[in-house]
């Protein structure tokens, strides 16, 4: 054997294959396996497989392995670890060779051999050891890439070269340092700010091997301070006011400045660097308190304010010095040293007497050249006769009245003395004279209101009614007035008039009190002033009555009725009216006469006042059926006037009851007769007439002899009185006779007395069959009962017969068996008792059904039958069985109480009461309280509603109990299905946001959130905006809830929107309370500042949690209530700095960023109650004051030190967005270019179409003036044939025939004129001249309709027919 060491970190055991003649190889060797060095002894690592032999069962089979130092093999062929393994102690220069052999000696010795290679893997179980030359080191703050002076080393006892060690850092301060993971060298990675409190840092160094074993070392790092902070002044801006007469060395501003560095002295110095060109101010020398003082005289009139820039610096060298900037704004206050001066001069002021008290009518003015608060001029009235009648506004100098002015009764002129003062200096007095101007301000007044007069209605025209009078306190023309009567409130103005001067009212027309009894008019007194004033009063004229109207009855004739024999009853009321009033209208009634031939008037009387007509003595209808009376109505006037009316009175009959012809009778009839059999007839008579003489019959009562209710057994014909049966009568039921009571009533309800009595007796016949007490009988009997026992103990059937005597004796017998064997039961013929006749077996036949017949002994005999069912019962020997061991169902959570979910099926093979199964829910109690189960149907139903949000699954046990003592159980699971019963809930319900009105950089505003307690699709939430009138501006992502702006909004506007949520259920639920989103749009040019960083966007976002709070704390030093907000982060061109541990800023390919921020002045708008309150923002200039140390944007010290060093702040400047005009954008240029091209193409096409159309149209031809002179003589030569005039054109466009018509729309070619042989001047058609170009011309043309020639002049728009010297018309001749 050879021991070999191959590859680290594995120990390879090579088992060589040994050979021999005829040896066979083992089936699973050779093979290589791996074994960790920490494998426990006797652990099995491999099993040898041999063909045809079973380890432990094949006789003579044995295993052997060499060498066996660390491993062994047992009788089952299992290779085991026999000794502990140690990877580190194994020799590297020896090879362990293992050989496994299997020998079988059954019939013939066989040996199988094979090689096994075992790889022992190393287990790292020795931890490394970490050491250092020192545990305390010192580094300077803010100095990156410093290497700590500690020398960290680590040693691992593991001997394998592959055992690598890894260094790392831990602890709360490890973020500032970096460690080389291979060498352990520690360097400073991030800035450490001593002034932020990092004086001593704790660092933990860790080393770990490949096996996860670790060691640690604690190192203390002391931080050394450097001068890296500028002084900080709070505040850094002062606004002060100094009077111009302030003395030298007056303190203007005291500076409160500190320096957090400890390496510099605490002494700070300051100096004014700008804003004081005349050296009017100075600062304290170093070593004293820092302040700015006056150093020379101030003059408000020369300079009103100073802006001093003061530098505060520490005591370091000039090259390392740090400076803070403080701005002091000094307002020079003026001193009051001038008296006011009157601008208004003494004068006379006219005032109308009708001016309203308190009205301003004049303003005086005095000015003060000073601008101090003391220069405000105040005015006062100091004297004069009008001191108590007028007042002056002390600030504006406006004069107004205190009282009502009256030039007639009080005074016409006032004097006023005024004074003006600025509080220290007074003006001389100013005297004014006020003259009151008279106006027409008094209205004529009547002496009485109203005036009331009376006049009789038959007064004649111009009768005086009365006189009105008035007075006017004005004098002259204003005091003169006249009367007018033109407005009538009641009545018409045509009946009265008034004298304008005297006020006498008289009649102008006839009066009629019945048409108008009162006249009400307005009387006016109108003065003659300007403007005219009018006084009014009311005139009331009553028209008195005369008796000039007859009484008038309300009806004529009147008709009434009276019952005969009636006395002292009212019949009717007559009524008459009289249009007169008073005594003239009082009416008295009386009876004038009777109709001839009737009773005297003593039968009736009339009330003279009310007109009530009454009967006073009885009247007889048979004697006098009708009375006619004449009633008089007489008024109370003198002389009196009378009216007559006719009254007709009908006498009505009195009804009497009918009378029976006979009052009773008795009849006999056999039972069983058919329905409708006639029984008897009753008769009653009534001698009254009409409906009162008709008689109706009715059965009032029917009494049976046995007392049973019998109403309805008989019926009577209401008209004829015939009585018939309504059913078949049966005396076997115990009724032997009936007594029928009958009534007779006339048409008016009178009933004959006494009632008619009809006695009916019945005779019996044999007509009833035996009847069993039940239609069917059911009995039970146990299957193990003995023969001869009565079924169910004392069971028998019983039948009865309603007949009597021999007819009601009953005998019993079993007629036939419908189910079961007939030999098993028998019946007693007399008693009907049923007994068993043989043994019963329920398994053979569990039920018997047979028919029992009962027969009476009558002639002929009658029978009745019944059905008997005998059930054989079983013993209880089977438990209930559920159809399933487990059941599952589901129910929606909003299902009402009583909703059934699923049904359980349970059976019991027993058929006795023991087979009746009762179901119940046993456990748990929650299910018992929630569900119920029906034993019959097996249905499981809700006992109460369920809520999926409380319990989504119920699992419980159902038990089945039979009628005995046997039970079984099953498990039921009910899943509660979700329904959409929970609306989304908005959280929060108020969002207070801002966004740039342009939407640039970042258009997202906020993210709206909501929750829904439902699950699945019911819990899926989509967002939307309710009543979004700003849909063109804002949108919300329905799934994420991101609320953003999609187009440019109004500048500095406030938008209030409602965001809501809807779930995915059906029907969908909306949030009950929407979230209110307030969006204020900003002009970032006004309120934002840009902080320029050297890091990229990823680096900023990694530590953004430090950035905003730090900036906000700096801003709050000047504006304590301010809230800083991040608008957006925008990349710019250039290369960003990587915030690494190197000593220099490393550049990378990514772009640096500008961070845009703004600030809200306070948090008042965060309260929803203040949603309509304006939001105040700090301006860009205000934000720059605490963040920038100078106008160029140099960041203050807090932005470049401490944790802010990470961001490498370059500058802080005001934000400025350059908006490119739309026409200069790419889209604008493209759209404008396309529009211009399209316009050019459109114009070109239009021109081409116009030209083409113009050329296509046949333009008219203007004739040229002929080149020859007209000749009215005979022609020198005959005209040639074929004249060339365009006759076709003229036919289509004939010229007009009138001498004054609009110019024709056509022209003809010029034609030369020729003289024909007939002496008529004609035109030459042979000349086809060119078209005329000149539009102003004269020429000739031919009227095609007549052939006449006319001359036209386009300049004068005239035509005239051409004639020869002889006066003949010139016509065209054709040749």
Coordinates of C-alpha atoms in Angstrom, one line a residue, residues 774 777-781 789-798 826-828 831-835 850 868-870:
X774 CA -111.5 5.6 11.4
X777 CA -106.2 1.8 11.4
X778 CA -102.5 1.5 12.1
X779 CA -101.0 -0.8 14.8
X780 CA -97.5 -1.8 15.7
X781 CA -96.2 -5.1 17.1
X789 CA -101.5 -12.2 21.3
X790 CA -103.7 -9.2 20.7
X791 CA -102.1 -6.7 18.4
X792 CA -100.8 -3.8 20.5
X793 CA -102.4 -5.3 23.6
X794 CA -106.2 -4.2 23.3
X795 CA -106.4 -3.2 19.7
X796 CA -109.7 -3.7 17.9
X797 CA -111.6 -2.1 15.0
X798 CA -115.1 -0.7 15.6
X826 CA -107.4 -13.1 12.5
X827 CA -110.4 -11.0 13.7
X828 CA -113.3 -11.7 16.2
X831 CA -115.9 -7.6 18.8
X832 CA -113.5 -6.7 16.0
X833 CA -110.4 -7.7 18.1
X834 CA -107.3 -8.5 15.9
X835 CA -104.8 -11.2 17.1
X850 CA -105.6 -5.8 5.0
X868 CA -105.7 -1.9 8.8
X869 CA -102.0 -1.5 8.7
X870 CA -99.8 -3.5 11.2

